[in-house]
Short mmCIF file of C-alpha atoms in Angstrom, two decimals:
data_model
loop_
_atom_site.label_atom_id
_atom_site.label_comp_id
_atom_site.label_asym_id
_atom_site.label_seq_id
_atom_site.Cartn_x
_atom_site.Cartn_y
_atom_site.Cartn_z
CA UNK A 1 125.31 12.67 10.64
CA UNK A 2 128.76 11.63 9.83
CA UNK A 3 127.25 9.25 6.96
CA UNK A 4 124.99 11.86 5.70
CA UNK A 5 128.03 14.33 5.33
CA UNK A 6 129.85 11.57 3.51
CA UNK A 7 127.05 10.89 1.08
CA UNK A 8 126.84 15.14 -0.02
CA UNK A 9 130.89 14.89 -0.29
CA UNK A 10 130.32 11.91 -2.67
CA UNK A 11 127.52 13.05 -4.70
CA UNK A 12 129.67 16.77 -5.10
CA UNK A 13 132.44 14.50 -6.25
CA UNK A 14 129.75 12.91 -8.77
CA UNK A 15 128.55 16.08 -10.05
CA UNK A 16 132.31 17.70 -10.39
CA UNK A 17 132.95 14.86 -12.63
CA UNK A 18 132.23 14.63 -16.58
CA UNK A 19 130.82 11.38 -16.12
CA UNK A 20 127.77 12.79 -14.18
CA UNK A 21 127.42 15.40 -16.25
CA UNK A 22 127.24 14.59 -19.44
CA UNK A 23 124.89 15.16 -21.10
CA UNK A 24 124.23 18.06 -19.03
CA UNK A 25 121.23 19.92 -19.51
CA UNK A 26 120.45 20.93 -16.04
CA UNK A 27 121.87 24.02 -14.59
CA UNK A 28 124.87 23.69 -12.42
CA UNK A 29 123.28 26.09 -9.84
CA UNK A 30 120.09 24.23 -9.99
CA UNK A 31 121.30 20.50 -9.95
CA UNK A 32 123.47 21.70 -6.14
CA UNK A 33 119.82 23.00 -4.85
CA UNK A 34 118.62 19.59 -5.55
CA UNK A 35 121.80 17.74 -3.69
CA UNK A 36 121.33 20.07 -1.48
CA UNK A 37 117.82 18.51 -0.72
CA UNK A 38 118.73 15.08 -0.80
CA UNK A 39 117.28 12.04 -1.05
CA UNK A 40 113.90 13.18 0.09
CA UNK A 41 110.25 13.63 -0.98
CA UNK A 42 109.95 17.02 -0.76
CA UNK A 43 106.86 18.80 -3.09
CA UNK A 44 106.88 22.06 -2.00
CA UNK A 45 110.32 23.08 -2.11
CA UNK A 46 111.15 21.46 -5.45
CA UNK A 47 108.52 22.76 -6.45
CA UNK A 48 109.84 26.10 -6.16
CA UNK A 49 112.69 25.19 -8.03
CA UNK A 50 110.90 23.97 -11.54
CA UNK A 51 107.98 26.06 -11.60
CA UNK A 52 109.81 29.12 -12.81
CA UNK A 53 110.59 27.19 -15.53
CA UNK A 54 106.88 26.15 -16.44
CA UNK A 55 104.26 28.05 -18.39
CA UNK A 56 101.71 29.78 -17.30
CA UNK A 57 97.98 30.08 -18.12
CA UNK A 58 96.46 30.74 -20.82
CA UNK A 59 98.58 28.08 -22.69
CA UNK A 60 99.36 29.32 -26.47
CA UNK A 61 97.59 26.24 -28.73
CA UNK A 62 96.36 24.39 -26.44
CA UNK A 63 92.74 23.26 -25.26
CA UNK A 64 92.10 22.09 -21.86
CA UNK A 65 88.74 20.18 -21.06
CA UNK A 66 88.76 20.73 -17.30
CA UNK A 67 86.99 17.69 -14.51
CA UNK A 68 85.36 15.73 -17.08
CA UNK A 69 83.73 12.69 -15.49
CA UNK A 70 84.65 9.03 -15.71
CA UNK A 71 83.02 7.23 -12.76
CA UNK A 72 80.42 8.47 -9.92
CA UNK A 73 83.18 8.73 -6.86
CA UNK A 74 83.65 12.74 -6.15
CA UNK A 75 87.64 11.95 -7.35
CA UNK A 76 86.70 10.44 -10.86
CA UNK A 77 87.64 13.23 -12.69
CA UNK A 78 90.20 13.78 -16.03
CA UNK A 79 91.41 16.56 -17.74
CA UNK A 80 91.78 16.28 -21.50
CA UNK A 81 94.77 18.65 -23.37
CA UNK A 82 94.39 18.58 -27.03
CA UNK A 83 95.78 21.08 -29.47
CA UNK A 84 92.96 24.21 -30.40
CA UNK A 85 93.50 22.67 -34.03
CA UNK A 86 92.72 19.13 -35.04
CA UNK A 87 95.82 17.56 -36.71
CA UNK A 88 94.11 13.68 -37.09
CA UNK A 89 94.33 10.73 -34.82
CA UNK A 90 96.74 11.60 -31.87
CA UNK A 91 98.54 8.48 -29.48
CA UNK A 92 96.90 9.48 -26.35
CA UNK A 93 99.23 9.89 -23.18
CA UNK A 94 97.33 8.99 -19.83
CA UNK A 95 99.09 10.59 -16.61
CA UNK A 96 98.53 9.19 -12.91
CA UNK A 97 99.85 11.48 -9.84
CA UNK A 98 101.43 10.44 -7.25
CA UNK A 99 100.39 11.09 -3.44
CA UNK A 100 101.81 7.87 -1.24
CA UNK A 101 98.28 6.82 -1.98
CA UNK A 102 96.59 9.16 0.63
CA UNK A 103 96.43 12.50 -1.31
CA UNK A 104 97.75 13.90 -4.23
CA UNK A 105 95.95 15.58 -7.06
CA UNK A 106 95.49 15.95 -10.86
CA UNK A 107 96.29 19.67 -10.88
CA UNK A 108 96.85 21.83 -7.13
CA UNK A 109 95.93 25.62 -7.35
CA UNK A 110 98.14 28.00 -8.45
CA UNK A 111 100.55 25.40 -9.77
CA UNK A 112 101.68 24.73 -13.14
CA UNK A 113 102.01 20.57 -12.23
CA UNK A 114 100.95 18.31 -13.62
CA UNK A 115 99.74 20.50 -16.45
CA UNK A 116 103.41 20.66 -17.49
CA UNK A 117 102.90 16.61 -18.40
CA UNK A 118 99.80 17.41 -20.26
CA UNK A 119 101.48 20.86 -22.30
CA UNK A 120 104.69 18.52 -22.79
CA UNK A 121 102.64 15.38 -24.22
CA UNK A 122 100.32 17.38 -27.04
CA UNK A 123 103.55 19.60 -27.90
CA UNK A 124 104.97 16.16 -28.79
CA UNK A 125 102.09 14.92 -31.18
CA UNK A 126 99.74 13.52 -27.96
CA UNK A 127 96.36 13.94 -26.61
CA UNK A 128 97.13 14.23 -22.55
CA UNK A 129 94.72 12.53 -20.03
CA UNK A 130 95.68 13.75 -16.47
CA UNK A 131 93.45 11.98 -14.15
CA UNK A 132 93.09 11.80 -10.64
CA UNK A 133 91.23 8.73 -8.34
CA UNK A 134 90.36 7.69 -4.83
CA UNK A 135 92.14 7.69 -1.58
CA UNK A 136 92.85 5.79 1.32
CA UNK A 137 92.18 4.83 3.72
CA UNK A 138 88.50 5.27 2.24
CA UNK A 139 89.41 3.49 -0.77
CA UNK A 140 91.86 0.93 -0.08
CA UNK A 141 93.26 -1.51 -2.68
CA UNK A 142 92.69 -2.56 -5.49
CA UNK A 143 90.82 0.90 -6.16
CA UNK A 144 93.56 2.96 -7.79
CA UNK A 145 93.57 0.18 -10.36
CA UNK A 146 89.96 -0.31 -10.89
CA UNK A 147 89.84 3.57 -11.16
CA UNK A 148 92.50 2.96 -13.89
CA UNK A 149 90.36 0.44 -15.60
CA UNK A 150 87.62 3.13 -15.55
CA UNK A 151 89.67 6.17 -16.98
CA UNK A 152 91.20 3.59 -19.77
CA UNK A 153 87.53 2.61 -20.75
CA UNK A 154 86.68 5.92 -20.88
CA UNK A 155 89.54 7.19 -23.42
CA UNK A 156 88.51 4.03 -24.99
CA UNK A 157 85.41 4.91 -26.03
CA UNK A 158 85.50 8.80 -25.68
CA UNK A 159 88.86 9.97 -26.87
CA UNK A 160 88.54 9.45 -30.69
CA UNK A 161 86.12 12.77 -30.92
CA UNK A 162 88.58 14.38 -29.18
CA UNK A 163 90.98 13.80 -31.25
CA UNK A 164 92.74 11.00 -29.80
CA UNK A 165 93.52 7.06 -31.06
CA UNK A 166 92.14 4.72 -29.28
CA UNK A 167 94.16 1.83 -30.61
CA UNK A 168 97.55 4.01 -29.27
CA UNK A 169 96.67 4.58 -25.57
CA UNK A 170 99.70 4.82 -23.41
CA UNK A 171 99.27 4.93 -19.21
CA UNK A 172 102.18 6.49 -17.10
CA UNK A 173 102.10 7.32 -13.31
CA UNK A 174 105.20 8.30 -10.91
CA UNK A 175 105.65 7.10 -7.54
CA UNK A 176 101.92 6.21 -5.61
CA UNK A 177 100.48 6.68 -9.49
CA UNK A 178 103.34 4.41 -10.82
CA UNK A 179 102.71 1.49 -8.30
CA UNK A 180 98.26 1.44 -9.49
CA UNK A 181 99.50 1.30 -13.01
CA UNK A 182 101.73 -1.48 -12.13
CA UNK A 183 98.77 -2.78 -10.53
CA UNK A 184 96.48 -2.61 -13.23
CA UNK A 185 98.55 -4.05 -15.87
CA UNK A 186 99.50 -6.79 -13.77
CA UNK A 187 96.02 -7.70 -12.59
CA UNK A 188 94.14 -7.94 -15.88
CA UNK A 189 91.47 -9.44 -13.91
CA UNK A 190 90.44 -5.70 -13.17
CA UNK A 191 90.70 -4.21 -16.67
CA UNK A 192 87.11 -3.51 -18.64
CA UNK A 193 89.35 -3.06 -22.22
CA UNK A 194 90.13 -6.26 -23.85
CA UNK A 195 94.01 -7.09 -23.35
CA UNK A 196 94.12 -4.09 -21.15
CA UNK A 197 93.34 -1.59 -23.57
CA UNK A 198 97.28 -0.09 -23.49
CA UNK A 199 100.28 0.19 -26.14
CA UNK A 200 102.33 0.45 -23.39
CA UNK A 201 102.84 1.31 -19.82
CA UNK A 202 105.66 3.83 -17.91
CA UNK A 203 106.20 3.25 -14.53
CA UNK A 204 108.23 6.07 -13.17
CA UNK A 205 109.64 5.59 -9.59
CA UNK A 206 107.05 2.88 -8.34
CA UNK A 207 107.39 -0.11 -6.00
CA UNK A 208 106.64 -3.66 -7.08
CA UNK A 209 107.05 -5.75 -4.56
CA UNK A 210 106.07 -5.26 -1.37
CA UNK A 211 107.30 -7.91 0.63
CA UNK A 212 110.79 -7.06 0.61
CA UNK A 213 110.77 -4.48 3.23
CA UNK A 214 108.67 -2.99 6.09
CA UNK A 215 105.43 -0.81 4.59
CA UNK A 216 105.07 2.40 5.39
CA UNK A 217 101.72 3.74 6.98
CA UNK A 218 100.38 5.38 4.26
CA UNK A 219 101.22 2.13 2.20
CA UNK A 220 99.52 -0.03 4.75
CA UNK A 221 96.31 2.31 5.00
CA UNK A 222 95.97 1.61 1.27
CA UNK A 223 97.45 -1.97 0.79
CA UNK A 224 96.15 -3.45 4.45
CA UNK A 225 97.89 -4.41 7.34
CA UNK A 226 97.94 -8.21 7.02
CA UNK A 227 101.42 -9.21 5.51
CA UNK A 228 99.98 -12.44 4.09
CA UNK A 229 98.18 -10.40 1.70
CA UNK A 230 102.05 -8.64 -0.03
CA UNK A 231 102.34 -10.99 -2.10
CA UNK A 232 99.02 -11.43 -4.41
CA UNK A 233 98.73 -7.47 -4.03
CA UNK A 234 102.39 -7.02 -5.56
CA UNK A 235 102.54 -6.39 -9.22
CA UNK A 236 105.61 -7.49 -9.75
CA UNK A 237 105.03 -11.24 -10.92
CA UNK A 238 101.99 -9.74 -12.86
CA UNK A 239 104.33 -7.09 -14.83
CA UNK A 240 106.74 -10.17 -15.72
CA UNK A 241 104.18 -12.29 -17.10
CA UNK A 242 102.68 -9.58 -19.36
CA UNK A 243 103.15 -9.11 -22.78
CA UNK A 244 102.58 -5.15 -22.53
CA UNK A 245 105.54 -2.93 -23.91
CA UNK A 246 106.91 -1.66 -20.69
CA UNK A 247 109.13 1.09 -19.40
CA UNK A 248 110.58 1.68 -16.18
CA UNK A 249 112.77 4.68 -14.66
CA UNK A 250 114.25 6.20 -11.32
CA UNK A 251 116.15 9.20 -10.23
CA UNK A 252 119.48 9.04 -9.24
CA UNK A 253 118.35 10.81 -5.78
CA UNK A 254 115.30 9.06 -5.16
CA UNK A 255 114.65 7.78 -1.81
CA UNK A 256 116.73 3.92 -1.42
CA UNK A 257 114.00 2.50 -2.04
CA UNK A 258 112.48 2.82 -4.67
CA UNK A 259 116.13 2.42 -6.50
CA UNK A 260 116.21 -0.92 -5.09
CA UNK A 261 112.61 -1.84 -6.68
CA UNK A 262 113.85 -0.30 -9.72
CA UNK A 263 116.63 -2.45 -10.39
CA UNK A 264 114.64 -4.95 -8.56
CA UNK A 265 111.82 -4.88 -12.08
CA UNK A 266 114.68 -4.06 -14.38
CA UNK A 267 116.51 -7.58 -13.56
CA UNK A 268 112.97 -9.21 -13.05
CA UNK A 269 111.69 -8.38 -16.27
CA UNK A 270 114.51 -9.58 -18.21
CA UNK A 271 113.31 -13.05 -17.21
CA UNK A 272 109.83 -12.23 -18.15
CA UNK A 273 107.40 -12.77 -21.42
CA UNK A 274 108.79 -9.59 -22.93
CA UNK A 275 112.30 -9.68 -22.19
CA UNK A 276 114.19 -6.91 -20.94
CA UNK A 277 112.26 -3.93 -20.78
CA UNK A 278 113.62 -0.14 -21.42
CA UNK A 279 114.67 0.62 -17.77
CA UNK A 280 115.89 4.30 -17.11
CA UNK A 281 118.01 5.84 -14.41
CA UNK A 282 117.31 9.60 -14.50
CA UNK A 283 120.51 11.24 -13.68
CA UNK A 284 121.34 14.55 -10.95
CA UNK A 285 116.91 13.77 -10.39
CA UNK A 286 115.01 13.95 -7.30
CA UNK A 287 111.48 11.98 -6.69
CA UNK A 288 109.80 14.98 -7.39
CA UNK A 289 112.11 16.87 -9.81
CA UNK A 290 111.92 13.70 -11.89
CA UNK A 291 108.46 15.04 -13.47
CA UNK A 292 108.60 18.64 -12.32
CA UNK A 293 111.35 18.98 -15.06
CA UNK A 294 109.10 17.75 -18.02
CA UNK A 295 108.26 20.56 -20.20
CA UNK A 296 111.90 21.94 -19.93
CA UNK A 297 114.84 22.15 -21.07
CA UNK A 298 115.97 19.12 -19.45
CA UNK A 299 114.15 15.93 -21.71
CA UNK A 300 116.45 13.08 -20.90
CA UNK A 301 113.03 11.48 -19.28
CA UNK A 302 111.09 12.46 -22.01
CA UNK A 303 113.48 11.65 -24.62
CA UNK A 304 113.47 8.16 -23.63
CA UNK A 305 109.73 7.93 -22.98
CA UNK A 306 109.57 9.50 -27.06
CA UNK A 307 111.84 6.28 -27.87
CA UNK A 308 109.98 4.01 -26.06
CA UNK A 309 106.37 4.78 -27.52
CA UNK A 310 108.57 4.54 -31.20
CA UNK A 311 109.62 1.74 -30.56
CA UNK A 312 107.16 -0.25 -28.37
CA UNK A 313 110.54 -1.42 -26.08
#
């Protein structure tokens, strides 16, 4: 308890400071709830916290193509957001939920997330894909990434009528999402796109390698329980060996972790076929408040995501 005490006292000290605060777009009041929280995964109650801040249905200018199909599995289901008028070929912005690979969802009722990702991407000149996949333990690896390889095909082939450009497909997932698109880009066996069918690839709070520490359960009901298997299952010598533009982030509170498998990639992929890829700490952030927050006020994420697709580094 005494450590825990010490930790709050340090992060207060952290947020009292101009350092931490600068640039500061999250309210005072709001970044002490999420201290207050911790370094936890906690949905529901900062949840509470960010979706004040989120619109509402009906949303103003936007379309929203609800469940469309990509596979035959009950889960294989997308959402398409595209503004009500057509303004030409769109980069399209794929989004992959997290759920520590046991549940999760593309949208949960009577809850503005992860809509917020899809209002955020076409008010910044994208067509949003929010998709959703299989579970385990029904569906244990590699089947988050072959569902990947299924939803890119589809936007492939389906998203130019919709608007979108096939030839500027982007794929981003946080935490359980963020780990099967590391998996699919570093596994091309799996993809059904030639090269991949990507411009690029975020990767927001994810793990990489998972044989430096003890899995978890739900993390051993999707990856197995034979620890001779880590290593081929791991994306993270796949994601140095690609040639995909690649972006990385983590929140300054995220469970330890996943900050160690951040800078973990970040120093990895400096070694790698690309270089150094654009690697992101998210400052005052939670796990969860990390993509809660897009759509607000608060676009440091964003911002660099923005540069990133720009850029292609």
């Amino acid at each position: 308890m005494g450590g825990l005490k010490w930790w709050i006292a340090a992060m207060a000290a952290l947020l009292a400071s101009n350092a931490w605060a600068q640039p500061a777009p999250m309210p005072e009041d709001l970044a002490w709830k999420l201290l207050d929280l911790g370094r936890v995964i906690d949905p529901p109650k900062t949840a509470a916290l960010y979706a004040p801040m989120q619109q509402k249905e009906p949303y103003a200018g936007v379309k929203a193509e609800r469940d469309v199909k990509y596979g035959a599995a009950e889960r294989h289901l997308l959402d398409v957001f595209t503004p009500e008028t057509n303004s030409g070929a769109r980069p399209v912005l794929i989004y992959v939920h997290g759920g520590a690979f046991v549940g999760g969802n593309k949208r949960l009722p009577n809850s503005p997330f992860y809509d917020n990702i899809m209002l955020w991407a076409v008010n910044n000149g994208f067509v949003g894909v929010n998709t959703t996949y299989r579970l385990a333990p029904a569906s244990p690896w590699p089947a988050g990434a072959e569902d990947l390889a299924s939803v890119v095909q589809w936007v492939a082939e389906k998203i130019a009528e919709r608007g979108g450009d096939p030839a500027h497909i982007y794929l981003m997932g946080q935490s359980a999402g963020a780990v099967h698109v590391a998996s699919y880009v570093s596994h091309p066996e799996l993809h059904r796109v030639k090269g991949g069918g990507l411009a690029g690839a975020i990767m927001v709070s994810g793990l990489y390698d998972l044989t430096g520490s003890p899995l978890g359960d739900p993390e051993i009901a999707y990856f197995g329980s034979d620890p001779a298997r880590y290593a081929e299952r791991s994306s993270l010598k796949g994601l140095v060996e690609s040639k995909m533009p690649l972006m990385f982030s983590a929140a300054e509170l995220d469970p330890p972790r996943f900050i160690e498998q951040f800078e973990l990639m970040k120093q990895a992929a400096c070694k790698g076929a690309n270089g150094c890829a654009r690697a992101y700490m998210l400052p005052q952030h939670s796990h969860m408040s990390e993509v809660y927050a897009i759509n607000t006020a608060d676009t440091r994420l964003t911002d660099e995501i923005l540069e990133f697709v720009k850029t292609g580094k």
